[in-house]
Structures are given as structure tokens and as C-alpha cells.
mmCIF file of C-alpha atoms in Angstrom:
data_model
loop_
_atom_site.group_PDB
_atom_site.id
_atom_site.type_symbol
_atom_site.label_atom_id
_atom_site.label_comp_id
_atom_site.label_asym_id
_atom_site.label_seq_id
_atom_site.Cartn_x
_atom_site.Cartn_y
_atom_site.Cartn_z
ATOM 1 C CA MET Y 9 -12.186 -7.749 0.231
ATOM 2 C CA LYS Y 10 -10.113 -5.724 2.639
ATOM 3 C CA LEU Y 11 -6.894 -6.830 4.251
ATOM 4 C CA HIS Y 12 -4.678 -6.084 7.394
ATOM 5 C CA TYR Y 13 -0.861 -5.635 8.488
ATOM 6 C CA PHE Y 14 2.403 -6.206 10.856
ATOM 7 C CA SER Y 15 4.559 -3.881 13.060
ATOM 8 C CA ILE Y 16 7.338 -2.923 15.612
ATOM 9 C CA SER Y 17 8.606 -4.380 18.970
ATOM 10 C CA ASN Y 18 7.605 -8.037 18.432
ATOM 11 C CA LEU Y 19 4.212 -7.867 20.108
ATOM 12 C CA ARG Y 20 3.196 -4.648 18.474
ATOM 13 C CA THR Y 21 4.508 -6.049 15.218
ATOM 14 C CA LEU Y 22 2.431 -9.191 15.392
ATOM 15 C CA LEU Y 23 -0.698 -7.404 16.567
ATOM 16 C CA LEU Y 24 -0.538 -4.662 13.916
ATOM 17 C CA ALA Y 25 0.580 -7.025 11.162
ATOM 18 C CA SER Y 26 -2.797 -8.726 11.446
ATOM 19 C CA PHE Y 27 -4.120 -5.241 10.533
ATOM 20 C CA LEU Y 28 -2.483 -5.658 7.158
ATOM 21 C CA LEU Y 29 -3.727 -9.179 6.669
ATOM 22 C CA ALA Y 30 -7.311 -9.637 7.454
ATOM 23 C CA VAL Y 31 -10.118 -9.419 5.035
ATOM 24 C CA VAL Y 32 -13.002 -7.057 5.758
ATOM 25 C CA SER Y 33 -15.238 -4.657 3.855
ATOM 26 C CA CYS Y 34 -15.727 -0.943 3.517
ATOM 27 C CA ASN Y 35 -17.037 2.112 1.406
ATOM 28 C CA GLN Y 36 -16.946 4.828 -1.404
ATOM 29 C CA THR Y 37 -14.993 7.624 -3.255
ATOM 30 C CA SER Y 38 -13.445 11.033 -2.812
ATOM 31 C CA ASP Y 39 -13.323 14.630 -3.888
ATOM 32 C CA SER Y 40 -10.099 16.511 -4.538
ATOM 33 C CA THR Y 41 -7.889 17.625 -7.435
ATOM 34 C CA THR Y 42 -4.561 16.524 -8.782
ATOM 35 C CA GLY Y 43 -2.678 19.733 -8.281
ATOM 36 C CA GLU Y 44 -0.338 20.838 -11.143
ATOM 37 C CA THR Y 45 0.127 17.453 -12.719
ATOM 38 C CA ASN Y 46 -1.480 16.343 -15.964
ATOM 39 C CA GLU Y 47 -3.985 13.490 -15.792
ATOM 40 C CA VAL Y 48 -3.364 10.564 -18.023
ATOM 41 C CA ALA Y 49 -6.174 9.266 -20.176
ATOM 42 C CA ASP Y 50 -7.683 6.140 -18.716
ATOM 43 C CA ASP Y 51 -9.749 3.129 -19.653
ATOM 44 C CA SER Y 52 -12.462 3.699 -17.057
ATOM 45 C CA GLY Y 53 -14.855 0.728 -16.861
ATOM 46 C CA GLN Y 54 -12.621 -1.448 -18.943
ATOM 47 C CA LEU Y 55 -11.359 -4.047 -16.505
ATOM 48 C CA GLU Y 56 -11.261 -7.737 -17.317
ATOM 49 C CA PRO Y 57 -11.231 -9.750 -14.059
ATOM 50 C CA LEU Y 58 -7.957 -11.688 -13.608
ATOM 51 C CA THR Y 59 -7.473 -15.220 -12.297
ATOM 52 C CA THR Y 60 -4.662 -17.032 -10.511
ATOM 53 C CA GLU Y 61 -3.849 -18.694 -13.840
ATOM 54 C CA ASN Y 62 -3.484 -15.599 -15.996
ATOM 55 C CA ALA Y 63 -2.540 -12.747 -13.550
ATOM 56 C CA VAL Y 64 1.206 -12.793 -14.091
ATOM 57 C CA GLU Y 65 0.922 -13.075 -17.832
ATOM 58 C CA VAL Y 66 -1.562 -10.196 -18.154
ATOM 59 C CA LEU Y 67 0.316 -7.982 -15.720
ATOM 60 C CA SER Y 68 3.632 -8.630 -17.437
ATOM 61 C CA ALA Y 69 2.256 -7.751 -20.799
ATOM 62 C CA TYR Y 70 0.552 -4.665 -19.332
ATOM 63 C CA GLU Y 71 3.754 -3.546 -17.658
ATOM 64 C CA GLU Y 72 5.622 -3.545 -20.994
ATOM 65 C CA GLN Y 73 3.004 -1.274 -22.601
ATOM 66 C CA HIS Y 74 2.545 1.157 -19.712
ATOM 67 C CA GLU Y 75 5.466 3.067 -18.185
ATOM 68 C CA ASP Y 76 3.365 5.184 -15.856
ATOM 69 C CA SER Y 77 4.937 5.606 -12.385
ATOM 70 C CA LEU Y 78 3.136 8.669 -10.812
ATOM 71 C CA ALA Y 79 -0.328 8.582 -9.284
ATOM 72 C CA VAL Y 80 -2.423 10.933 -7.241
ATOM 73 C CA ILE Y 81 -4.708 9.595 -4.492
ATOM 74 C CA SER Y 82 -7.364 12.226 -3.789
ATOM 75 C CA THR Y 83 -9.399 12.423 -0.572
ATOM 76 C CA ARG Y 84 -11.554 14.888 1.287
ATOM 77 C CA HIS Y 85 -8.367 15.861 3.199
ATOM 78 C CA GLY Y 86 -6.435 16.607 0.032
ATOM 79 C CA ASP Y 87 -4.123 14.794 -2.413
ATOM 80 C CA ILE Y 88 -1.348 12.280 -1.875
ATOM 81 C CA LYS Y 89 1.135 11.930 -4.776
ATOM 82 C CA VAL Y 90 2.930 8.537 -4.969
ATOM 83 C CA ARG Y 91 5.759 7.336 -7.154
ATOM 84 C CA LEU Y 92 5.584 3.661 -8.218
ATOM 85 C CA TYR Y 93 8.847 1.769 -8.435
ATOM 86 C CA LYS Y 94 9.638 0.367 -11.909
ATOM 87 C CA ASP Y 95 11.631 -2.565 -10.497
ATOM 88 C CA THR Y 96 8.560 -4.001 -8.763
ATOM 89 C CA PRO Y 97 6.959 -4.359 -12.264
ATOM 90 C CA LEU Y 98 3.956 -6.587 -11.410
ATOM 91 C CA HIS Y 99 2.852 -4.451 -8.533
ATOM 92 C CA ARG Y 100 3.311 -1.263 -10.484
ATOM 93 C CA ALA Y 101 1.405 -2.685 -13.503
ATOM 94 C CA ASN Y 102 -1.369 -3.918 -11.254
ATOM 95 C CA PHE Y 103 -1.773 -0.507 -9.460
ATOM 96 C CA VAL Y 104 -1.770 1.338 -12.790
ATOM 97 C CA ARG Y 105 -4.213 -1.091 -14.410
ATOM 98 C CA LEU Y 106 -6.673 -0.842 -11.602
ATOM 99 C CA THR Y 107 -6.361 2.889 -11.484
ATOM 100 C CA LYS Y 108 -6.795 3.446 -15.209
ATOM 101 C CA ALA Y 109 -9.914 1.251 -15.165
ATOM 102 C CA GLY Y 110 -11.452 3.334 -12.363
ATOM 103 C CA PHE Y 111 -11.400 0.504 -9.851
ATOM 104 C CA TYR Y 112 -9.792 2.588 -7.105
ATOM 105 C CA ASP Y 113 -12.385 5.368 -7.572
ATOM 106 C CA GLN Y 114 -14.823 3.036 -5.795
ATOM 107 C CA GLY Y 115 -12.536 2.647 -2.766
ATOM 108 C CA GLU Y 116 -11.707 4.278 0.550
ATOM 109 C CA PHE Y 117 -9.173 4.321 3.319
ATOM 110 C CA TYR Y 118 -10.986 1.827 5.516
ATOM 111 C CA ARG Y 119 -8.435 1.074 8.200
ATOM 112 C CA VAL Y 120 -6.378 3.567 10.180
ATOM 113 C CA VAL Y 121 -3.893 2.790 12.926
ATOM 114 C CA LYS Y 122 -2.187 5.794 14.299
ATOM 115 C CA ASP Y 123 1.631 5.644 14.260
ATOM 116 C CA PHE Y 124 1.473 2.604 12.005
ATOM 117 C CA ALA Y 125 -0.390 2.878 8.654
ATOM 118 C CA ILE Y 126 -3.466 3.800 6.746
ATOM 119 C CA GLN Y 127 -4.965 1.120 4.432
ATOM 120 C CA GLY Y 128 -7.164 1.537 1.400
ATOM 121 C CA GLY Y 129 -8.210 0.152 -1.933
ATOM 122 C CA ASP Y 130 -11.536 -1.396 -0.965
ATOM 123 C CA SER Y 131 -15.135 -0.607 -0.252
ATOM 124 C CA ASP Y 132 -18.455 -2.312 0.651
ATOM 125 C CA GLU Y 133 -20.084 -0.349 -2.123
ATOM 126 C CA ARG Y 134 -17.715 -1.489 -4.918
ATOM 127 C CA GLU Y 135 -19.430 -2.467 -8.134
ATOM 128 C CA MET Y 136 -16.415 -3.246 -10.265
ATOM 129 C CA SER Y 137 -14.705 -6.706 -9.894
ATOM 130 C CA GLN Y 138 -11.001 -7.247 -10.295
ATOM 131 C CA GLY Y 139 -11.156 -11.063 -10.054
ATOM 132 C CA ALA Y 140 -9.711 -13.542 -7.549
ATOM 133 C CA TYR Y 141 -5.944 -13.445 -7.808
ATOM 134 C CA LYS Y 142 -2.778 -12.497 -5.885
ATOM 135 C CA ILE Y 143 0.438 -10.974 -6.996
ATOM 136 C CA PRO Y 144 3.743 -12.783 -6.556
ATOM 137 C CA GLN Y 145 5.883 -11.016 -3.931
ATOM 138 C CA GLU Y 146 8.538 -8.646 -5.269
ATOM 139 C CA LEU Y 147 10.524 -8.087 -2.086
ATOM 140 C CA ASN Y 148 13.429 -5.820 -2.861
ATOM 141 C CA PRO Y 149 16.134 -4.993 -0.234
ATOM 142 C CA ASN Y 150 16.373 -1.481 -1.648
ATOM 143 C CA TYR Y 151 12.684 -0.760 -0.581
ATOM 144 C CA PHE Y 152 11.823 -0.698 3.006
ATOM 145 C CA HIS Y 153 8.977 0.423 5.325
ATOM 146 C CA LYS Y 154 10.161 3.995 6.006
ATOM 147 C CA ARG Y 155 7.550 6.613 6.723
ATOM 148 C CA GLY Y 156 5.616 7.238 3.507
ATOM 149 C CA ALA Y 157 6.253 3.805 1.976
ATOM 150 C CA LEU Y 158 3.504 2.478 -0.278
ATOM 151 C CA ALA Y 159 3.060 -1.263 -0.012
ATOM 152 C CA MET Y 160 0.545 -4.114 -0.703
ATOM 153 C CA ALA Y 161 -1.345 -5.858 2.032
ATOM 154 C CA ARG Y 162 -1.648 -9.655 2.062
ATOM 155 C CA TYR Y 163 -2.840 -12.708 4.002
ATOM 156 C CA GLY Y 164 -0.566 -14.159 6.709
ATOM 157 C CA ASP Y 165 2.095 -16.856 6.256
ATOM 158 C CA GLU Y 166 -0.058 -19.803 7.413
ATOM 159 C CA ARG Y 167 -2.405 -19.482 4.436
ATOM 160 C CA ASN Y 168 0.082 -17.591 2.179
ATOM 161 C CA PRO Y 169 3.642 -18.962 2.740
ATOM 162 C CA ASP Y 170 4.899 -17.363 -0.508
ATOM 163 C CA LYS Y 171 3.921 -13.904 0.758
ATOM 164 C CA GLU Y 172 1.882 -13.139 -2.307
ATOM 165 C CA SER Y 173 0.248 -9.688 -2.251
ATOM 166 C CA SER Y 174 -3.429 -8.784 -2.261
ATOM 167 C CA SER Y 175 -4.829 -7.959 -5.693
ATOM 168 C CA HIS Y 176 -5.923 -4.495 -4.570
ATOM 169 C CA ASN Y 177 -5.452 -3.635 -0.867
ATOM 170 C CA PHE Y 178 -2.636 -1.176 -0.299
ATOM 171 C CA TYR Y 179 -1.295 0.786 2.607
ATOM 172 C CA ILE Y 180 0.828 3.797 3.366
ATOM 173 C CA VAL Y 181 3.180 3.642 6.331
ATOM 174 C CA THR Y 182 3.193 6.324 8.943
ATOM 175 C CA GLY Y 183 5.062 4.464 11.655
ATOM 176 C CA GLN Y 184 6.845 5.787 14.690
ATOM 177 C CA SER Y 185 10.414 6.602 15.808
ATOM 178 C CA VAL Y 186 12.911 3.726 15.704
ATOM 179 C CA THR Y 187 16.188 3.201 17.578
ATOM 180 C CA GLU Y 188 19.361 1.677 16.181
ATOM 181 C CA GLU Y 189 19.050 -1.084 18.706
ATOM 182 C CA GLU Y 190 15.572 -2.002 17.335
ATOM 183 C CA LEU Y 191 16.907 -2.003 13.838
ATOM 184 C CA ARG Y 192 19.699 -4.390 14.746
ATOM 185 C CA ALA Y 193 17.113 -6.660 16.335
ATOM 186 C CA PHE Y 194 15.029 -6.640 13.168
ATOM 187 C CA GLU Y 195 18.112 -7.465 11.069
ATOM 188 C CA ALA Y 196 18.783 -10.501 13.202
ATOM 189 C CA GLN Y 197 15.096 -11.557 13.224
ATOM 190 C CA HIS Y 198 14.735 -11.159 9.451
ATOM 191 C CA GLU Y 199 18.209 -12.393 8.518
ATOM 192 C CA MET Y 200 18.923 -9.173 6.550
ATOM 193 C CA GLU Y 201 21.109 -6.122 6.733
ATOM 194 C CA TYR Y 202 20.219 -2.471 6.406
ATOM 195 C CA THR Y 203 22.452 -0.107 4.525
ATOM 196 C CA PRO Y 204 23.850 2.896 6.362
ATOM 197 C CA GLU Y 205 21.442 5.074 4.311
ATOM 198 C CA GLN Y 206 18.456 3.011 5.316
ATOM 199 C CA ILE Y 207 19.408 3.124 8.988
ATOM 200 C CA GLN Y 208 19.752 6.901 8.804
ATOM 201 C CA THR Y 209 16.336 7.231 7.131
ATOM 202 C CA TYR Y 210 14.720 5.113 9.822
ATOM 203 C CA LEU Y 211 16.443 7.043 12.609
ATOM 204 C CA GLU Y 212 15.447 10.377 11.160
ATOM 205 C CA GLN Y 213 11.987 9.693 9.734
ATOM 206 C CA GLY Y 214 10.775 6.606 11.464
ATOM 207 C CA GLY Y 215 8.644 3.812 9.969
ATOM 208 C CA GLU Y 216 7.850 0.127 10.536
ATOM 209 C CA PRO Y 217 10.899 -2.059 10.108
ATOM 210 C CA GLY Y 218 8.951 -5.087 11.519
ATOM 211 C CA LEU Y 219 7.246 -5.251 8.097
ATOM 212 C CA ASP Y 220 10.446 -5.414 6.109
ATOM 213 C CA THR Y 221 10.976 -8.667 4.157
ATOM 214 C CA GLU Y 222 7.258 -9.524 4.832
ATOM 215 C CA TYR Y 223 5.327 -7.203 2.480
ATOM 216 C CA THR Y 224 6.118 -5.858 -0.954
ATOM 217 C CA VAL Y 225 6.891 -2.102 -0.936
ATOM 218 C CA PHE Y 226 6.285 -0.810 -4.449
ATOM 219 C CA GLY Y 227 6.253 2.958 -4.121
ATOM 220 C CA GLU Y 228 6.476 5.977 -1.867
ATOM 221 C CA VAL Y 229 4.726 9.248 -1.125
ATOM 222 C CA VAL Y 230 6.478 12.118 -2.844
ATOM 223 C CA GLU Y 231 3.965 14.849 -1.896
ATOM 224 C CA GLY Y 232 1.099 14.935 0.624
ATOM 225 C CA MET Y 233 2.342 13.245 3.804
ATOM 226 C CA ASP Y 234 0.415 16.057 5.584
ATOM 227 C CA VAL Y 235 -2.743 14.523 4.030
ATOM 228 C CA VAL Y 236 -1.716 11.052 5.204
ATOM 229 C CA GLU Y 237 -1.300 12.564 8.713
ATOM 230 C CA LYS Y 238 -4.805 14.022 8.664
ATOM 231 C CA ILE Y 239 -6.243 10.673 7.669
ATOM 232 C CA GLU Y 240 -4.223 9.061 10.446
ATOM 233 C CA GLN Y 241 -5.952 11.374 12.905
ATOM 234 C CA GLU Y 242 -9.475 10.264 11.847
ATOM 235 C CA PRO Y 243 -11.542 8.993 14.853
ATOM 236 C CA VAL Y 244 -11.958 5.220 14.475
ATOM 237 C CA ASP Y 245 -14.132 2.470 15.949
ATOM 238 C CA GLY Y 246 -12.971 -0.669 17.746
ATOM 239 C CA SER Y 247 -12.013 -2.314 14.403
ATOM 240 C CA SER Y 248 -9.836 0.681 13.333
ATOM 241 C CA TRP Y 249 -12.419 1.809 10.793
ATOM 242 C CA PRO Y 250 -12.787 5.557 10.387
ATOM 243 C CA ARG Y 251 -16.098 6.696 11.853
ATOM 244 C CA GLN Y 252 -16.524 8.964 8.886
ATOM 245 C CA VAL Y 253 -15.839 7.451 5.528
ATOM 246 C CA VAL Y 254 -12.562 8.533 3.829
ATOM 247 C CA LYS Y 255 -13.257 7.907 0.166
ATOM 248 C CA HIS Y 256 -10.448 8.068 -2.395
ATOM 249 C CA THR Y 257 -10.056 8.333 -6.077
ATOM 250 C CA VAL Y 258 -6.797 7.505 -7.840
ATOM 251 C CA LYS Y 259 -5.493 8.974 -11.137
ATOM 252 C CA ILE Y 260 -2.330 8.346 -13.095
ATOM 253 C CA VAL Y 261 -0.563 11.656 -13.901
ATOM 254 C CA ASN Y 262 2.423 12.951 -15.851
ATOM 255 C CA GLU Y 263 4.933 15.227 -14.273
#
């Protein structure tokens, strides 16, 4: 199942947020290398589907045994290296677990909205099942939707008032420029306060503050934003699906 998102200036935010929410379907894998990092041995094909009842228990136990925090997403445009935050433990464990089992090697970037985000993790041709479960939100004020943020998609508040994350649909923020006036408006709207450093980052790099406090950010791009930008430029159809499939594979790596 594939999901959608939210965004900037209230109308744009609401319209694009649906991009991070909805459930659709997509396609395939990728072909690139992991650069100069060392690939971590995986458990390909070994994935026991989770349920709502056991997801937190299984992911909590997995998190204690796996400290991996670097992954490389490979596509036909090149590689994107992401760092996973250790203080979003359930989301990190979930991403690592799916990656090591080879689940994400059957996925693709199936939705692309220029100046907003690229979304991946799913495919119409997937053969592996992850089970029907959601991840409890791990909203952290230290992590925000700056350009390059890695976050998990989810269903909207009406059917998901606890803001639980999708089991597998993720997105990388591209975003657009933001003014301080807009940031102050988002602070009031979301009843939160940005640090001076966060404000500076948004002003210098851009992003999607309209998504803050709504979706769990659990990592960020550390190398390969140029690849994200290439994917962002893919021609799309009326549903924001790339006209040419952008398959991806994901590997856990050591520095």
C-alpha cells in the first residue's frame, strides 16, 4: 500500500499533505552502488509479518539488538545516503528490519511532487509482505521537515487521530524557501516553537514546516541530495506518479 503527505501555506499544506497520506500502488527495484561504505550482512527473505498486537514488542526487541543507523538508497539516478536517528527507536528499527530482509529492494519512488517531497517504499509488484501494522508516532521537537529530512507517511487524522506512521511508506523532503513570517505562523498553528538554529536552517535551506508535529521525522540525507533532486525532476502523470519507474534498493552500511 502506498501513502501520501501535507505542506506549506495552509492550502498548499492541506493539498500536499494528502499526498503523504493516501494509499495507492506502484512498482520495482534499482541499480546503483553504495559508494565507499561497507554493506552490512542482511537477512534477505527472512521477514515475519507483524500485526498491530505485536509490532511494538517486536520492534523494541529488534532495536536493542541492532544499532545500525546508516543506509544507502540506490536508484538509477545514483545513491542517497541517510542517517537514521537513534532517538526515534521504533522507526529506526522498522526501517532497518525491512531493509535487512530485502523488503525495500522490491520498492520504488512512486510519488514525486516538485518542491515538496519524493515518496517511496512500495510497489505494485511487491512479493514480500510486512503485515498490517502501524508504528506509534515518535514526534520529536529536535527533528523537523528541513530539506533532506527522512520521514514516514501516514493516514490522515480522521482515521488516524494518534498520528501513527505507515509500516513502510517513507518520504524525503525537498521543499521550498520559507520566510520567517511563515515560520511564526506555523508555530502559532501547531502550538510549538522553533529554536533559533531551526529557524536559520529553514531560512537557508528551505523545507516543509507545515508537516512539523504531524509526521515522524526519523532521519536525514547526509549524501546524495543531488540524486533526490534528479528524482524530483522526473516527469509525472496527473497522480504525481513518475512516468518512468524509479526503482530503489536499500542497504544498511557501516561508515
